[in-house]
PDB file of C-alpha atoms and ligand atoms in Angstrom:
ATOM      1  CA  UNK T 770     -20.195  -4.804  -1.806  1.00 46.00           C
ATOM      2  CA  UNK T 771     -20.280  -8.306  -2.915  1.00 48.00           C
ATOM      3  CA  UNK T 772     -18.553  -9.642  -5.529  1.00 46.00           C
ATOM      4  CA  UNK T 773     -14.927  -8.019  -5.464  1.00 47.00           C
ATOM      5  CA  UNK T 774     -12.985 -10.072  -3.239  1.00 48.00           C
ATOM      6  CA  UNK T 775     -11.222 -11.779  -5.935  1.00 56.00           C
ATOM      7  CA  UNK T 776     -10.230  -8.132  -8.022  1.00 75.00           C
ATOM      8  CA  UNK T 777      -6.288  -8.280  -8.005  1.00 86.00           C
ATOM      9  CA  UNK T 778      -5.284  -5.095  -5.603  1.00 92.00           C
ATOM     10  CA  UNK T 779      -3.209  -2.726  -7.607  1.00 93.00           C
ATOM     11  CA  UNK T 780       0.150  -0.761  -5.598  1.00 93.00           C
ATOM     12  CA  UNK T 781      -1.393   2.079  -6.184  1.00 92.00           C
ATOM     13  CA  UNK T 782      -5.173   0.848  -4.401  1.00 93.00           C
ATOM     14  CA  UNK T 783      -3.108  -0.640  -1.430  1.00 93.00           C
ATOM     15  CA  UNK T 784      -1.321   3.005  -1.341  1.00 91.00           C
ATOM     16  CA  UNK T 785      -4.823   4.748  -0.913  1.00 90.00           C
ATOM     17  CA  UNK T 786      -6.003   2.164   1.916  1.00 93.00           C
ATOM     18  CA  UNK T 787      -2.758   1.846   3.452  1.00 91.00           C
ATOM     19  CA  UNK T 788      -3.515   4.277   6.726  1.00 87.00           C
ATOM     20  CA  UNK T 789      -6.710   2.413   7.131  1.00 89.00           C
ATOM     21  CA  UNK T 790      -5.578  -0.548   6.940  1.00 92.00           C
ATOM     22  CA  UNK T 791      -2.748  -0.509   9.630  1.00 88.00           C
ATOM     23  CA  UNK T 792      -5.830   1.252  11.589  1.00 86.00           C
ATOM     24  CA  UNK T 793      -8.303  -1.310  10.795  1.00 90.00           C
ATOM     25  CA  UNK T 794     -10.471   0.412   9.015  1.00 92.00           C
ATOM     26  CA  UNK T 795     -11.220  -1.520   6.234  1.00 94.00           C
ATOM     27  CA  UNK T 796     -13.831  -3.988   5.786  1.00 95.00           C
ATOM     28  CA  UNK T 797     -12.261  -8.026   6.162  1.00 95.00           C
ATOM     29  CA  UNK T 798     -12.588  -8.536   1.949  1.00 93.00           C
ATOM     30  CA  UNK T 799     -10.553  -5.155   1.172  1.00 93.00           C
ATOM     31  CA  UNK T 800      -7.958  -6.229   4.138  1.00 95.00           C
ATOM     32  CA  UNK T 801      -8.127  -9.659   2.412  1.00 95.00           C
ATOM     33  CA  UNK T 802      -7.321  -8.406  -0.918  1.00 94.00           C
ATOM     34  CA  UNK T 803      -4.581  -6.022   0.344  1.00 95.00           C
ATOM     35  CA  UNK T 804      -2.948  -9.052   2.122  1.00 95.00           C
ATOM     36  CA  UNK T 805      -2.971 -11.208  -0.676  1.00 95.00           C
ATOM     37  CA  UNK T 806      -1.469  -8.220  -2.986  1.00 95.00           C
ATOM     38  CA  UNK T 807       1.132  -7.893  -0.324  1.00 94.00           C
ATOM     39  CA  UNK T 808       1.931 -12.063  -0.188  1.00 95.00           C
ATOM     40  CA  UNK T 809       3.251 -11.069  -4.011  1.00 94.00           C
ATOM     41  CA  UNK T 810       4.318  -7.625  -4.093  1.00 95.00           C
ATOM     42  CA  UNK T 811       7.396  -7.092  -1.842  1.00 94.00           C
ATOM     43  CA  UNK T 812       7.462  -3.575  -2.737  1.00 93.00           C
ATOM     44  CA  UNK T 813       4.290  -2.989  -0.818  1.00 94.00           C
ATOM     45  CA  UNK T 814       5.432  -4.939   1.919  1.00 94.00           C
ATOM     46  CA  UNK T 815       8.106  -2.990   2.258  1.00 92.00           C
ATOM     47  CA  UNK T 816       6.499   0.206   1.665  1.00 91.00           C
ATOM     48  CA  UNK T 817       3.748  -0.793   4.650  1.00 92.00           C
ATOM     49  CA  UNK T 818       7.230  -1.643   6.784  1.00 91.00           C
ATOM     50  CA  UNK T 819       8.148   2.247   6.430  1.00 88.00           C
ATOM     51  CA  UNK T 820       4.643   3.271   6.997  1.00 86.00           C
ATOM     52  CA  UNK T 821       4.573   1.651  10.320  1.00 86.00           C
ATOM     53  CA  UNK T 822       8.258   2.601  11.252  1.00 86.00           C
ATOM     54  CA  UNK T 823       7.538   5.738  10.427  1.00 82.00           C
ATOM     55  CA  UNK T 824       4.220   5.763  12.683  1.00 80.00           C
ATOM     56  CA  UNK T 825       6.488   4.473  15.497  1.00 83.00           C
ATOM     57  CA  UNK T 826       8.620   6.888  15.389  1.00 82.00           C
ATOM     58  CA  UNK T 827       6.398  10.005  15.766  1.00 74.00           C
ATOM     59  CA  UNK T 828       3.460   7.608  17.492  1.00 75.00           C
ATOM     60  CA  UNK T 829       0.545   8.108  15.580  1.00 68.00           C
ATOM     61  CA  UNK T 830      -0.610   7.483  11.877  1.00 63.00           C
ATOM     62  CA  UNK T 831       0.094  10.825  10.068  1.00 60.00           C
ATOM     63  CA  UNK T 832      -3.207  12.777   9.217  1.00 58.00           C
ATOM     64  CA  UNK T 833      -2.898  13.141   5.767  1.00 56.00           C
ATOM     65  CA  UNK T 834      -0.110  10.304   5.202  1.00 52.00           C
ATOM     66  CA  UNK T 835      -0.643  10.698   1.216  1.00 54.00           C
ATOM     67  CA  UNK T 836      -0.811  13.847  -0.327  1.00 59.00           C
ATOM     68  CA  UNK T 837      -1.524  13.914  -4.555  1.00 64.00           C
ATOM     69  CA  UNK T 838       2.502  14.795  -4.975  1.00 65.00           C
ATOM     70  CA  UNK T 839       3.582  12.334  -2.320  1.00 65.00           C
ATOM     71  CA  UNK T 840       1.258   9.273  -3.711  1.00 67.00           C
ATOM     72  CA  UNK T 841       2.354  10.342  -7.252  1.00 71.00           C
ATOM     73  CA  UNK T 842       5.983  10.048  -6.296  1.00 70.00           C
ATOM     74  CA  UNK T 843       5.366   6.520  -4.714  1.00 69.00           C
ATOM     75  CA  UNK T 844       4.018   5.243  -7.671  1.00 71.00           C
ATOM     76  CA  UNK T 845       6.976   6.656  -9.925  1.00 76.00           C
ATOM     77  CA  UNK T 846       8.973   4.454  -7.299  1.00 71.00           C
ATOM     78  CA  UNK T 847       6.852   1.835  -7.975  1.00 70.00           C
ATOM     79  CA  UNK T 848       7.349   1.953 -11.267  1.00 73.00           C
ATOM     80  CA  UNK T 849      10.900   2.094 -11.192  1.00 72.00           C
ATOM     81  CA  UNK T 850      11.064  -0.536  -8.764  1.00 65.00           C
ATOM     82  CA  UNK T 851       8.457  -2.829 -11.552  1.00 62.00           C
ATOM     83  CA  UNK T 852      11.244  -2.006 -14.081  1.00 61.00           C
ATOM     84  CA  UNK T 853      14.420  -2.494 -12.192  1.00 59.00           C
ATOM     85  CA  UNK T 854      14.060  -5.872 -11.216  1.00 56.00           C
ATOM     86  CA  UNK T 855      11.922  -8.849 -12.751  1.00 52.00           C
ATOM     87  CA  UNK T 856       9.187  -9.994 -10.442  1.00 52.00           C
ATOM     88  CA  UNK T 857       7.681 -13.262 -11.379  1.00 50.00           C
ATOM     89  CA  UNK T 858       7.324 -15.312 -13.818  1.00 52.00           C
TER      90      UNK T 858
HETATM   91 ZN1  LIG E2234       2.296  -3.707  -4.817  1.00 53.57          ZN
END
């Protein structure tokens, strides 16, 4: 496990680990990496928002939160999002 803490998390990793992470499920260098991908991407900050409205509002964390068509239509959003507006430099 050593040796990936400084990979840049992609959207569509933090997507995958998403339900684990608001569990804390994931080990402290993936949590790291998924924090520091959310300190730049506000996309996935908001996206983790939703996630934990929406487990608020039916009070647990959905059991399969991310089906293939539901992930695949998050990262079309993503993508959209990525070409809508410039982020960064
Ligand atoms: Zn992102």
């Amino acid at each position: 496990m050593a040796g990936a803490e400084n990979d840049e998390m992609t959207c569509q990793e933090l997507v995958e680990l998403v339900t684990d992470y608001l569990e804390g499920a994931i080990p402290a260098p993936e949590r790291a990496r998924l924090e520091a991908h959310l300190a730049e991407c506000p996309h996935c900050e908001d996206y983790i928002a939703q996630v934990r409205q929406t487990i608020r509002a039916i009070g647990e964390l959905p059991l399969e939160p991310v089906s293939g068509q539901r992930q695949q239509q998050l990262l079309d959003a993503f993508r959209g999002w990525r070409r809508a507006g410039s982020i960064g430099p």
